[in-house]
Coordinates of C-alpha atoms in Angstrom, one line a residue:
M278 CA 1.0 24.0 39.3
T279 CA 0.5 22.1 36.0
R280 CA -2.4 19.7 35.8
H281 CA -2.3 16.3 34.1
I282 CA -5.0 16.0 31.5
L283 CA -5.8 12.6 29.9
V284 CA -7.4 12.3 26.5
P285 CA -8.5 8.8 25.4
F286 CA -8.1 8.5 21.7
D287 CA -9.4 6.0 19.1
D288 CA -9.2 8.3 16.0
S289 CA -13.0 8.5 15.8
P290 CA -14.5 11.9 15.0
P291 CA -15.6 12.3 18.6
S292 CA -12.1 11.5 20.1
T293 CA -10.5 13.8 17.5
L294 CA -12.8 16.6 18.6
A295 CA -12.0 15.9 22.2
L296 CA -8.2 16.0 21.4
E297 CA -8.6 19.3 19.6
Y298 CA -10.7 20.7 22.5
A299 CA -8.0 19.7 25.0
L300 CA -5.2 21.2 22.9
R301 CA -7.1 24.4 22.6
E302 CA -8.3 24.7 26.2
Y303 CA -5.3 23.2 28.0
P304 CA -2.2 24.0 26.0
E305 CA -0.1 24.8 29.0
E306 CA -1.0 21.6 31.0
Q307 CA 0.6 18.2 30.8
L308 CA -1.5 16.4 28.1
T309 CA -1.4 12.6 27.8
V310 CA -3.2 10.9 24.9
V311 CA -4.0 7.2 25.6
H312 CA -5.2 4.6 23.2
V313 CA -6.6 1.4 24.7
L314 CA -6.1 -1.9 23.0
N315 CA -9.3 -3.8 23.8
L316 CA -8.1 -7.4 23.3
R317 CA -11.6 -8.7 24.3
Q318 CA -12.8 -7.9 20.8
Y319 CA -10.8 -11.0 19.6
H320 CA -12.9 -13.4 21.5
L321 CA -13.8 -16.6 19.6
Y322 CA -17.1 -17.8 21.0
D323 CA -16.5 -20.4 23.7
E324 CA -12.9 -20.9 22.7
G325 CA -11.6 -18.1 24.8
Y326 CA -9.4 -15.2 23.7
A327 CA -7.5 -15.8 20.5
Y328 CA -4.7 -13.4 20.1
T329 CA -1.5 -14.8 18.6
P330 CA 1.8 -12.9 18.9
E331 CA 1.3 -11.8 15.3
L332 CA -2.2 -10.5 15.9
L333 CA -1.0 -8.7 19.0
E334 CA 1.8 -7.1 17.0
Q335 CA -0.6 -5.9 14.3
V336 CA -3.0 -4.5 17.0
E337 CA -0.1 -2.7 18.7
A338 CA 1.1 -1.3 15.4
R339 CA -2.3 0.0 14.6
G340 CA -2.5 1.6 18.1
E341 CA 0.9 3.3 17.5
E342 CA -0.4 4.6 14.1
L343 CA -3.4 6.2 15.9
L344 CA -1.1 7.8 18.5
E345 CA 1.1 9.2 15.7
R346 CA -2.0 10.9 14.3
A347 CA -2.6 12.4 17.7
R348 CA 1.0 13.6 17.8
E349 CA 0.6 15.2 14.4
T350 CA -2.6 17.0 15.5
S351 CA -0.8 18.3 18.6
R352 CA 2.1 19.6 16.5
E353 CA -0.4 21.4 14.3
H354 CA -1.6 23.1 17.4
G355 CA 1.9 23.8 18.7
V356 CA 1.4 21.7 21.8
E357 CA 3.6 19.0 23.1
I358 CA 1.9 15.8 24.3
K359 CA 2.8 12.4 25.8
T360 CA 1.2 9.3 24.5
A361 CA 0.5 5.9 26.0
L362 CA -0.7 2.6 24.6
V363 CA -2.5 0.4 27.2
K364 CA -4.3 -2.9 27.1
G365 CA -7.7 -3.7 28.7
V366 CA -11.4 -3.0 28.6
P367 CA -11.6 0.7 27.6
A368 CA -13.5 2.3 30.5
R369 CA -11.7 0.3 33.1
A370 CA -8.3 0.9 31.5
I371 CA -8.9 4.6 31.3
N372 CA -9.9 4.9 35.0
D373 CA -6.9 2.6 36.0
Y374 CA -4.6 5.0 34.1
V375 CA -6.1 7.9 35.9
D376 CA -5.5 6.2 39.3
E377 CA -1.9 5.1 38.4
H378 CA -0.6 8.2 36.8
G379 CA -1.8 11.2 38.8
V380 CA -4.3 12.4 36.2
D381 CA -6.3 15.5 37.3
H382 CA -8.9 15.7 34.5
V383 CA -10.2 13.5 31.6
V384 CA -11.3 15.0 28.3
M385 CA -13.0 12.5 26.0
G386 CA -15.3 12.2 23.1
S387 CA -18.7 10.6 23.0
H388 CA -20.6 9.3 20.0
G389 CA -23.8 10.7 21.5
R390 CA -25.8 7.5 21.2
S391 CA -29.1 7.4 23.0
G392 CA -31.9 4.9 23.6
A393 CA -31.6 1.4 22.4
S394 CA -28.2 1.8 20.7
R395 CA -26.7 3.1 23.9
I396 CA -28.1 0.2 25.9
L397 CA -27.0 -2.4 23.3
L398 CA -23.6 -0.9 22.5
G399 CA -22.8 0.6 25.9
S400 CA -21.1 3.9 26.5
I401 CA -17.4 4.1 27.4
A402 CA -17.8 7.8 28.2
E403 CA -20.7 7.1 30.5
A404 CA -18.7 4.3 32.3
V405 CA -15.7 6.6 32.7
V406 CA -17.8 9.5 34.0
R407 CA -19.6 7.2 36.5
R408 CA -16.4 5.7 37.9
S409 CA -13.8 8.4 37.5
P410 CA -12.3 9.8 40.6
V411 CA -11.5 13.1 38.7
P412 CA -13.6 15.5 36.6
V413 CA -14.4 14.3 33.1
T414 CA -15.3 16.7 30.2
V415 CA -17.3 14.9 27.5
V416 CA -17.0 16.4 24.1
R417 CA -19.6 15.6 21.4

């Protein structure tokens, strides 16, 4: 039975390494690469969230460009993938995708931050690992 492997992708070096790892280790499985559009990053102080239709269109286009890079990488490895663009807070959106799409395993990159930078910046990988109902492989 084919397993469904999810690879969160933001085109950073760690997420690229995670994608390459998944393509190498799970070429026969159903691979889905997801990019999360984090609209909270467009918060304007106390004014609330400020995303116009034009901004949303630009952010979605950028997300599609990133997913096209993932598709190019998968073609180089001779592996077919599916892609998805979702909106939300990254860790929550990834775990929601797992729940809603029958994902069996997550493979994701980590920047490997530690100490104060991890506390200040947070760790999406850590939050996914902590809350995921399925196994998570973290690639550094």
